[in-house]
PDB file of C-alpha atoms in Angstrom:
ATOM      1  CA  MET A 382     121.971 -13.382 -34.458  1.00  0.00           C
ATOM      2  CA  LYS A 383     124.941 -11.043 -33.889  1.00  0.00           C
ATOM      3  CA  ASP A 384     124.339 -11.275 -30.126  1.00  0.00           C
ATOM      4  CA  PHE A 385     124.383 -15.088 -30.369  1.00  0.00           C
ATOM      5  CA  PHE A 386     127.799 -15.016 -32.063  1.00  0.00           C
ATOM      6  CA  LEU A 387     129.003 -12.406 -29.581  1.00  0.00           C
ATOM      7  CA  GLY A 388     127.750 -14.752 -26.846  1.00  0.00           C
ATOM      8  CA  LEU A 389     129.774 -17.613 -28.354  1.00  0.00           C
ATOM      9  CA  ILE A 390     132.959 -15.531 -28.146  1.00  0.00           C
ATOM     10  CA  MET A 391     132.109 -14.243 -24.656  1.00  0.00           C
ATOM     11  CA  GLY A 392     131.430 -17.819 -23.528  1.00  0.00           C
ATOM     12  CA  ILE A 393     134.855 -18.910 -24.743  1.00  0.00           C
ATOM     13  CA  ALA A 394     136.407 -15.869 -23.043  1.00  0.00           C
ATOM     14  CA  ASN A 395     134.687 -16.521 -19.715  1.00  0.00           C
ATOM     15  CA  LEU A 396     135.606 -20.212 -19.845  1.00  0.00           C
ATOM     16  CA  LEU A 397     139.312 -19.432 -20.290  1.00  0.00           C
ATOM     17  CA  PRO A 398     140.942 -17.815 -17.237  1.00  0.00           C
ATOM     18  CA  GLY A 399     142.439 -14.416 -17.969  1.00  0.00           C
ATOM     19  CA  ILE A 400     140.231 -13.482 -20.906  1.00  0.00           C
ATOM     20  CA  SER A 401     137.234 -11.412 -19.904  1.00  0.00           C
ATOM     21  CA  GLY A 402     133.827 -11.677 -21.506  1.00  0.00           C
ATOM     22  CA  GLY A 403     133.334  -8.103 -20.354  1.00  0.00           C
ATOM     23  CA  THR A 404     136.405  -7.100 -22.344  1.00  0.00           C
ATOM     24  CA  ILE A 405     135.024  -8.821 -25.442  1.00  0.00           C
ATOM     25  CA  ALA A 406     131.753  -6.923 -25.006  1.00  0.00           C
ATOM     26  CA  ALA A 407     133.599  -3.624 -24.479  1.00  0.00           C
ATOM     27  CA  ILE A 408     135.770  -4.118 -27.564  1.00  0.00           C
ATOM     28  CA  SER A 409     132.680  -5.013 -29.619  1.00  0.00           C
ATOM     29  CA  GLY A 410     131.156  -1.651 -28.662  1.00  0.00           C
ATOM     30  CA  ARG A 411     128.103  -3.259 -27.012  1.00  0.00           C
ATOM     31  CA  TYR A 412     129.250  -3.355 -23.365  1.00  0.00           C
ATOM     32  CA  GLU A 413     126.984  -0.592 -22.056  1.00  0.00           C
ATOM     33  CA  ILE A 414     124.032  -1.925 -24.087  1.00  0.00           C
ATOM     34  CA  ILE A 415     124.535  -5.429 -22.649  1.00  0.00           C
ATOM     35  CA  LEU A 416     124.996  -4.162 -19.060  1.00  0.00           C
ATOM     36  CA  LYS A 417     121.808  -2.094 -19.352  1.00  0.00           C
ATOM     37  CA  ALA A 418     119.915  -5.065 -20.813  1.00  0.00           C
ATOM     38  CA  ALA A 419     121.172  -7.291 -17.962  1.00  0.00           C
ATOM     39  CA  SER A 420     120.176  -4.648 -15.412  1.00  0.00           C
ATOM     40  CA  ASN A 421     116.672  -4.459 -16.925  1.00  0.00           C
ATOM     41  CA  PHE A 422     116.436  -8.256 -16.983  1.00  0.00           C
ATOM     42  CA  VAL A 423     117.243  -8.762 -13.285  1.00  0.00           C
ATOM     43  CA  SER A 424     114.884  -5.871 -12.441  1.00  0.00           C
ATOM     44  CA  PHE A 425     112.078  -7.722 -14.296  1.00  0.00           C
ATOM     45  CA  LYS A 426     111.841  -4.877 -16.822  1.00  0.00           C
ATOM     46  CA  TRP A 427     111.473  -7.343 -19.667  1.00  0.00           C
ATOM     47  CA  LYS A 428     111.456  -5.081 -22.679  1.00  0.00           C
ATOM     48  CA  LYS A 429     111.511  -6.914 -26.003  1.00  0.00           C
ATOM     49  CA  GLU A 430     114.915  -5.540 -27.068  1.00  0.00           C
ATOM     50  CA  SER A 431     116.627  -6.217 -23.715  1.00  0.00           C
ATOM     51  CA  LEU A 432     115.117  -9.707 -23.485  1.00  0.00           C
ATOM     52  CA  SER A 433     116.271 -10.546 -27.018  1.00  0.00           C
ATOM     53  CA  ILE A 434     119.841  -9.418 -26.273  1.00  0.00           C
ATOM     54  CA  ILE A 435     120.069 -11.436 -23.043  1.00  0.00           C
ATOM     55  CA  LEU A 436     118.514 -14.618 -24.455  1.00  0.00           C
ATOM     56  CA  PHE A 437     120.786 -14.679 -27.510  1.00  0.00           C
ATOM     57  CA  LEU A 438     123.851 -13.982 -25.359  1.00  0.00           C
ATOM     58  CA  ILE A 439     122.918 -16.744 -22.899  1.00  0.00           C
ATOM     59  CA  ALA A 440     122.338 -19.193 -25.763  1.00  0.00           C
ATOM     60  CA  GLY A 441     125.727 -18.359 -27.290  1.00  0.00           C
ATOM     61  CA  MET A 442     127.633 -18.543 -24.011  1.00  0.00           C
ATOM     62  CA  GLY A 443     125.892 -21.769 -22.982  1.00  0.00           C
ATOM     63  CA  THR A 444     126.818 -23.391 -26.299  1.00  0.00           C
ATOM     64  CA  SER A 445     130.499 -22.447 -25.887  1.00  0.00           C
ATOM     65  CA  ILE A 446     130.676 -23.654 -22.293  1.00  0.00           C
ATOM     66  CA  ILE A 447     129.079 -27.038 -22.984  1.00  0.00           C
ATOM     67  CA  LEU A 448     131.205 -27.711 -26.081  1.00  0.00           C
ATOM     68  CA  LEU A 449     134.531 -26.680 -24.526  1.00  0.00           C
ATOM     69  CA  SER A 450     134.187 -28.009 -20.966  1.00  0.00           C
ATOM     70  CA  LYS A 451     135.164 -31.597 -21.888  1.00  0.00           C
ATOM     71  CA  ILE A 452     138.246 -30.400 -23.773  1.00  0.00           C
ATOM     72  CA  LEU A 453     139.399 -28.217 -20.873  1.00  0.00           C
ATOM     73  CA  SER A 454     138.680 -30.968 -18.351  1.00  0.00           C
ATOM     74  CA  PHE A 455     140.866 -33.381 -20.344  1.00  0.00           C
ATOM     75  CA  ILE A 456     143.723 -30.867 -20.686  1.00  0.00           C
ATOM     76  CA  PHE A 457     143.680 -30.097 -16.951  1.00  0.00           C
ATOM     77  CA  GLU A 458     143.708 -33.808 -16.115  1.00  0.00           C
ATOM     78  CA  LYS A 459     146.596 -34.714 -18.439  1.00  0.00           C
ATOM     79  CA  TYR A 460     148.748 -31.576 -18.229  1.00  0.00           C
ATOM     80  CA  PRO A 461     148.041 -29.765 -14.921  1.00  0.00           C
ATOM     81  CA  GLU A 462     151.329 -27.808 -14.708  1.00  0.00           C
ATOM     82  CA  TYR A 463     151.155 -26.662 -18.320  1.00  0.00           C
ATOM     83  CA  SER A 464     147.487 -25.723 -17.858  1.00  0.00           C
ATOM     84  CA  TYR A 465     148.272 -23.542 -14.849  1.00  0.00           C
ATOM     85  CA  GLY A 466     151.214 -22.082 -16.768  1.00  0.00           C
ATOM     86  CA  ILE A 467     149.182 -20.917 -19.747  1.00  0.00           C
ATOM     87  CA  PHE A 468     146.183 -19.865 -17.633  1.00  0.00           C
ATOM     88  CA  THR A 469     148.263 -17.709 -15.281  1.00  0.00           C
ATOM     89  CA  GLY A 470     149.815 -16.177 -18.399  1.00  0.00           C
ATOM     90  CA  LEU A 471     146.333 -15.375 -19.686  1.00  0.00           C
ATOM     91  CA  ILE A 472     145.473 -13.800 -16.329  1.00  0.00           C
ATOM     92  CA  ILE A 473     148.610 -11.627 -16.461  1.00  0.00           C
ATOM     93  CA  GLY A 474     147.568 -10.560 -19.963  1.00  0.00           C
ATOM     94  CA  GLY A 475     144.181  -9.502 -18.578  1.00  0.00           C
ATOM     95  CA  LEU A 476     145.944  -7.705 -15.723  1.00  0.00           C
ATOM     96  CA  LEU A 477     147.914  -5.636 -18.245  1.00  0.00           C
ATOM     97  CA  TYR A 478     144.576  -4.561 -19.743  1.00  0.00           C
ATOM     98  CA  LEU A 479     143.366  -3.487 -16.291  1.00  0.00           C
ATOM     99  CA  LEU A 480     146.538  -1.512 -15.580  1.00  0.00           C
ATOM    100  CA  ASN A 481     145.840   0.654 -18.625  1.00  0.00           C
ATOM    101  CA  GLN A 482     142.402   1.602 -17.278  1.00  0.00           C
ATOM    102  CA  ILE A 483     143.487   3.659 -14.268  1.00  0.00           C
ATOM    103  CA  ASP A 484     145.558   6.764 -13.524  1.00  0.00           C
ATOM    104  CA  PHE A 485     148.528   5.819 -11.347  1.00  0.00           C
ATOM    105  CA  LYS A 486     149.127   9.470 -10.485  1.00  0.00           C
ATOM    106  CA  LYS A 487     146.218   9.189  -8.044  1.00  0.00           C
ATOM    107  CA  LYS A 488     147.406   7.948  -4.639  1.00  0.00           C
ATOM    108  CA  SER A 489     143.912   6.667  -3.872  1.00  0.00           C
ATOM    109  CA  ASN A 490     144.258   4.067  -6.621  1.00  0.00           C
ATOM    110  CA  PHE A 491     147.474   2.738  -5.043  1.00  0.00           C
ATOM    111  CA  SER A 492     145.713   2.573  -1.675  1.00  0.00           C
ATOM    112  CA  VAL A 493     142.816   0.569  -3.095  1.00  0.00           C
ATOM    113  CA  ILE A 494     145.195  -1.821  -4.887  1.00  0.00           C
ATOM    114  CA  THR A 495     147.216  -2.370  -1.690  1.00  0.00           C
ATOM    115  CA  ILE A 496     144.156  -2.966   0.512  1.00  0.00           C
ATOM    116  CA  SER A 497     142.588  -5.256  -2.085  1.00  0.00           C
ATOM    117  CA  PHE A 498     145.847  -7.238  -2.406  1.00  0.00           C
ATOM    118  CA  ILE A 499     146.273  -7.739   1.360  1.00  0.00           C
ATOM    119  CA  ILE A 500     142.639  -8.745   1.979  1.00  0.00           C
ATOM    120  CA  THR A 501     142.503 -11.088  -1.023  1.00  0.00           C
ATOM    121  CA  PHE A 502     145.853 -12.726  -0.283  1.00  0.00           C
ATOM    122  CA  PHE A 503     144.972 -13.635   3.308  1.00  0.00           C
ATOM    123  CA  LEU A 504     141.408 -14.685   2.452  1.00  0.00           C
ATOM    124  CA  LEU A 505     142.680 -17.009  -0.284  1.00  0.00           C
ATOM    125  CA  LYS A 506     145.371 -18.429   2.007  1.00  0.00           C
ATOM    126  CA  PHE A 507     142.666 -19.098   4.606  1.00  0.00           C
ATOM    127  CA  ALA A 508     140.416 -20.741   1.984  1.00  0.00           C
ATOM    128  CA  GLU A 509     143.393 -22.817   0.795  1.00  0.00           C
ATOM    129  CA  THR A 510     143.941 -24.064   4.361  1.00  0.00           C
ATOM    130  CA  LEU A 511     140.280 -24.996   4.742  1.00  0.00           C
ATOM    131  CA  GLU A 512     140.288 -26.892   1.457  1.00  0.00           C
ATOM    132  CA  SER A 513     143.429 -28.869   2.316  1.00  0.00           C
ATOM    133  CA  SER A 514     142.088 -29.790   5.763  1.00  0.00           C
ATOM    134  CA  ASN A 515     138.672 -30.854   4.474  1.00  0.00           C
ATOM    135  CA  GLY A 516     139.594 -32.413   1.182  1.00  0.00           C
ATOM    136  CA  ASN A 517     136.155 -31.287  -0.017  1.00  0.00           C
ATOM    137  CA  ILE A 518     134.713 -28.068  -1.356  1.00  0.00           C
ATOM    138  CA  SER A 519     131.825 -26.842   0.760  1.00  0.00           C
ATOM    139  CA  PHE A 520     128.376 -26.100  -0.642  1.00  0.00           C
ATOM    140  CA  TRP A 521     128.634 -22.484   0.529  1.00  0.00           C
ATOM    141  CA  TYR A 522     132.090 -21.981  -0.984  1.00  0.00           C
ATOM    142  CA  LEU A 523     130.726 -23.158  -4.344  1.00  0.00           C
ATOM    143  CA  ILE A 524     127.872 -20.655  -4.039  1.00  0.00           C
ATOM    144  CA  LEU A 525     130.409 -17.930  -3.249  1.00  0.00           C
ATOM    145  CA  GLY A 526     132.443 -18.993  -6.282  1.00  0.00           C
ATOM    146  CA  GLY A 527     129.399 -18.710  -8.540  1.00  0.00           C
ATOM    147  CA  LEU A 528     128.506 -15.327  -7.075  1.00  0.00           C
ATOM    148  CA  VAL A 529     132.034 -13.932  -7.535  1.00  0.00           C
ATOM    149  CA  GLY A 530     132.258 -15.482 -11.004  1.00  0.00           C
ATOM    150  CA  ALA A 531     128.999 -13.838 -12.082  1.00  0.00           C
ATOM    151  CA  ALA A 532     130.084 -10.465 -10.700  1.00  0.00           C
ATOM    152  CA  THR A 533     133.483 -10.473 -12.402  1.00  0.00           C
ATOM    153  CA  MET A 534     132.106 -11.938 -15.629  1.00  0.00           C
ATOM    154  CA  VAL A 535     130.537  -8.596 -16.536  1.00  0.00           C
ATOM    155  CA  LEU A 536     133.620  -6.505 -15.770  1.00  0.00           C
ATOM    156  CA  PRO A 537     136.133  -5.664 -18.520  1.00  0.00           C
ATOM    157  CA  GLY A 538     139.604  -6.997 -17.781  1.00  0.00           C
ATOM    158  CA  ILE A 539     138.962 -10.029 -15.583  1.00  0.00           C
ATOM    159  CA  SER A 540     136.972 -13.181 -16.239  1.00  0.00           C
ATOM    160  CA  GLY A 541     134.769 -15.250 -13.951  1.00  0.00           C
ATOM    161  CA  SER A 542     136.993 -18.244 -14.705  1.00  0.00           C
ATOM    162  CA  SER A 543     140.025 -16.350 -13.416  1.00  0.00           C
ATOM    163  CA  MET A 544     138.242 -15.953 -10.094  1.00  0.00           C
ATOM    164  CA  LEU A 545     137.271 -19.625  -9.990  1.00  0.00           C
ATOM    165  CA  LEU A 546     140.886 -20.575 -10.724  1.00  0.00           C
ATOM    166  CA  ILE A 547     142.163 -18.201  -8.034  1.00  0.00           C
ATOM    167  CA  MET A 548     139.613 -19.635  -5.559  1.00  0.00           C
ATOM    168  CA  GLY A 549     140.742 -23.178  -6.379  1.00  0.00           C
ATOM    169  CA  ILE A 550     137.465 -24.433  -7.851  1.00  0.00           C
ATOM    170  CA  TYR A 551     137.955 -23.927 -11.595  1.00  0.00           C
ATOM    171  CA  LYS A 552     138.825 -27.553 -12.408  1.00  0.00           C
ATOM    172  CA  PRO A 553     136.034 -29.051 -10.228  1.00  0.00           C
ATOM    173  CA  VAL A 554     133.497 -26.780 -11.937  1.00  0.00           C
ATOM    174  CA  ILE A 555     134.786 -27.604 -15.440  1.00  0.00           C
ATOM    175  CA  ASP A 556     134.727 -31.314 -14.592  1.00  0.00           C
ATOM    176  CA  ALA A 557     131.203 -30.961 -13.200  1.00  0.00           C
ATOM    177  CA  ILE A 558     129.928 -29.283 -16.378  1.00  0.00           C
ATOM    178  CA  SER A 559     131.657 -31.930 -18.482  1.00  0.00           C
ATOM    179  CA  ASN A 560     130.123 -34.793 -16.460  1.00  0.00           C
ATOM    180  CA  MET A 561     126.850 -33.061 -15.514  1.00  0.00           C
ATOM    181  CA  ASN A 562     127.650 -33.380 -11.798  1.00  0.00           C
ATOM    182  CA  MET A 563     124.699 -31.565 -10.245  1.00  0.00           C
ATOM    183  CA  LYS A 564     126.236 -31.592  -6.744  1.00  0.00           C
ATOM    184  CA  ILE A 565     128.627 -28.918  -7.971  1.00  0.00           C
ATOM    185  CA  ILE A 566     126.616 -27.354 -10.803  1.00  0.00           C
ATOM    186  CA  ILE A 567     123.595 -26.551  -8.578  1.00  0.00           C
ATOM    187  CA  PRO A 568     125.408 -24.531  -5.849  1.00  0.00           C
ATOM    188  CA  VAL A 569     127.559 -22.745  -8.437  1.00  0.00           C
ATOM    189  CA  GLY A 570     124.399 -22.020 -10.448  1.00  0.00           C
ATOM    190  CA  ILE A 571     122.703 -20.624  -7.329  1.00  0.00           C
ATOM    191  CA  GLY A 572     125.732 -18.373  -6.791  1.00  0.00           C
ATOM    192  CA  VAL A 573     125.650 -17.197 -10.411  1.00  0.00           C
ATOM    193  CA  LEU A 574     121.946 -16.325 -10.154  1.00  0.00           C
ATOM    194  CA  LEU A 575     122.513 -14.492  -6.861  1.00  0.00           C
ATOM    195  CA  GLY A 576     125.430 -12.653  -8.429  1.00  0.00           C
ATOM    196  CA  LEU A 577     123.371 -11.583 -11.411  1.00  0.00           C
ATOM    197  CA  VAL A 578     120.393 -10.476  -9.313  1.00  0.00           C
ATOM    198  CA  LEU A 579     122.244  -8.815  -6.425  1.00  0.00           C
ATOM    199  CA  ILE A 580     125.432  -7.490  -7.992  1.00  0.00           C
ATOM    200  CA  ILE A 581     124.788  -6.399 -11.585  1.00  0.00           C
ATOM    201  CA  LYS A 582     122.784  -3.314 -10.605  1.00  0.00           C
ATOM    202  CA  LEU A 583     125.310  -2.492  -7.893  1.00  0.00           C
ATOM    203  CA  LEU A 584     128.166  -2.858 -10.387  1.00  0.00           C
ATOM    204  CA  GLU A 585     126.329  -0.656 -12.853  1.00  0.00           C
ATOM    205  CA  LYS A 586     126.227   2.143 -10.244  1.00  0.00           C
ATOM    206  CA  LEU A 587     129.761   1.556  -8.967  1.00  0.00           C
ATOM    207  CA  ILE A 588     131.300   1.556 -12.450  1.00  0.00           C
ATOM    208  CA  GLU A 589     129.387   4.720 -13.275  1.00  0.00           C
ATOM    209  CA  LYS A 590     130.520   6.597 -10.127  1.00  0.00           C
ATOM    210  CA  PHE A 591     133.780   4.884  -9.072  1.00  0.00           C
ATOM    211  CA  HIS A 592     135.160   3.318 -12.239  1.00  0.00           C
ATOM    212  CA  GLU A 593     138.866   3.628 -11.426  1.00  0.00           C
ATOM    213  CA  GLN A 594     138.428   2.449  -7.832  1.00  0.00           C
ATOM    214  CA  VAL A 595     136.593  -0.684  -9.010  1.00  0.00           C
ATOM    215  CA  ILE A 596     139.375  -1.421 -11.501  1.00  0.00           C
ATOM    216  CA  ALA A 597     142.035  -0.754  -8.834  1.00  0.00           C
ATOM    217  CA  PHE A 598     140.306  -3.221  -6.508  1.00  0.00           C
ATOM    218  CA  LEU A 599     140.330  -5.846  -9.270  1.00  0.00           C
ATOM    219  CA  ILE A 600     144.038  -5.232  -9.916  1.00  0.00           C
ATOM    220  CA  GLY A 601     144.916  -5.923  -6.272  1.00  0.00           C
ATOM    221  CA  LEU A 602     142.693  -8.989  -6.271  1.00  0.00           C
ATOM    222  CA  THR A 603     144.221 -10.327  -9.505  1.00  0.00           C
ATOM    223  CA  ILE A 604     147.825  -9.814  -8.347  1.00  0.00           C
ATOM    224  CA  ALA A 605     147.162 -11.621  -5.062  1.00  0.00           C
ATOM    225  CA  GLY A 606     145.350 -14.470  -6.785  1.00  0.00           C
ATOM    226  CA  THR A 607     148.058 -14.924  -9.404  1.00  0.00           C
ATOM    227  CA  ILE A 608     150.742 -15.183  -6.713  1.00  0.00           C
ATOM    228  CA  ILE A 609     148.690 -17.887  -4.961  1.00  0.00           C
ATOM    229  CA  ILE A 610     148.129 -20.062  -8.043  1.00  0.00           C
ATOM    230  CA  PHE A 611     151.376 -19.450  -9.960  1.00  0.00           C
ATOM    231  CA  PRO A 612     152.919 -22.869 -10.683  1.00  0.00           C
ATOM    232  CA  ILE A 613     156.354 -23.395  -9.140  1.00  0.00           C
ATOM    233  CA  THR A 614     157.780 -26.443 -10.880  1.00  0.00           C
ATOM    234  CA  SER A 615     160.974 -27.954 -12.263  1.00  0.00           C
ATOM    235  CA  LYS A 616     159.256 -28.426 -15.629  1.00  0.00           C
ATOM    236  CA  TRP A 617     160.678 -25.485 -17.595  1.00  0.00           C
ATOM    237  CA  LEU A 618     158.074 -25.944 -20.333  1.00  0.00           C
ATOM    238  CA  THR A 619     155.465 -24.682 -17.844  1.00  0.00           C
ATOM    239  CA  TYR A 620     157.089 -21.241 -17.966  1.00  0.00           C
ATOM    240  CA  VAL A 621     157.136 -21.348 -21.762  1.00  0.00           C
ATOM    241  CA  PHE A 622     153.367 -21.901 -21.640  1.00  0.00           C
ATOM    242  CA  PHE A 623     153.130 -19.009 -19.152  1.00  0.00           C
ATOM    243  CA  LEU A 624     154.746 -16.674 -21.702  1.00  0.00           C
ATOM    244  CA  ILE A 625     152.526 -18.092 -24.463  1.00  0.00           C
ATOM    245  CA  GLY A 626     149.487 -17.298 -22.291  1.00  0.00           C
ATOM    246  CA  ILE A 627     150.555 -13.655 -21.933  1.00  0.00           C
ATOM    247  CA  PHE A 628     151.136 -13.401 -25.679  1.00  0.00           C
ATOM    248  CA  LEU A 629     147.766 -14.981 -26.551  1.00  0.00           C
ATOM    249  CA  SER A 630     145.884 -12.670 -24.191  1.00  0.00           C
ATOM    250  CA  ARG A 631     147.521  -9.552 -25.607  1.00  0.00           C
ATOM    251  CA  TYR A 632     147.235 -10.757 -29.204  1.00  0.00           C
ATOM    252  CA  LEU A 633     143.522 -11.529 -28.814  1.00  0.00           C
ATOM    253  CA  GLU A 634     142.889  -8.064 -27.408  1.00  0.00           C
ATOM    254  CA  LYS A 635     144.754  -6.544 -30.374  1.00  0.00           C
ATOM    255  CA  ILE A 636     142.750  -8.578 -32.912  1.00  0.00           C
ATOM    256  CA  LEU A 637     139.408  -7.698 -31.343  1.00  0.00           C
ATOM    257  CA  LYS A 638     140.220  -4.001 -31.398  1.00  0.00           C
ATOM    258  CA  GLU A 639     140.853  -4.035 -35.139  1.00  0.00           C
TER     259      GLU A 639
END
């Protein structure tokens, strides 16, 4: 049952932008066990222990997501500026966690951050232009969102929801889960499955061999994404919520480490 309760907390973390389910798993001391179990699962090595871990985690995360999606959908609808304020604060809090994971004395880390920032910034600007010209989110973009969300979900420091928010599809996905809108849930679900099958084993190898470079890439990506979505508004309370978001992210990390 401990994996079910861990799944509940990870589900909440992955649903809230800026708080990483991977971070929760790492702080709990079960990150490597969970990553190995997930790797075995997608490789169809269904050992009893690995299967038990994954099923309890999925049950816990699914419960959190279903219960909280309506609440988050309502908050986004009624208070969009304040929502973006607190969520970007949470993302910055997660970014601070990432910054502590790498050695800034290595020039290669700066290079990766810079390249990641430039690529991400222009890709997101391009995606933003497409979205505004269409008015709709394409089937393939939703699949990509699910794939990226699944990949980042397992990494400490950044959540899948942060990526969905940065890509501009967080609210549509939350609304879809809340209202059981299969037109959005199905392509995102396909992306999540593809992400789990195709990327988890790759991430396992990359983290093992190039841990700092992976984290540096995520830092550049997160900085670019935060700049894109940061709310510029005359409502000063939005910036208060931004600071609250940073505080909550850091405070949660502190509590979980104790």
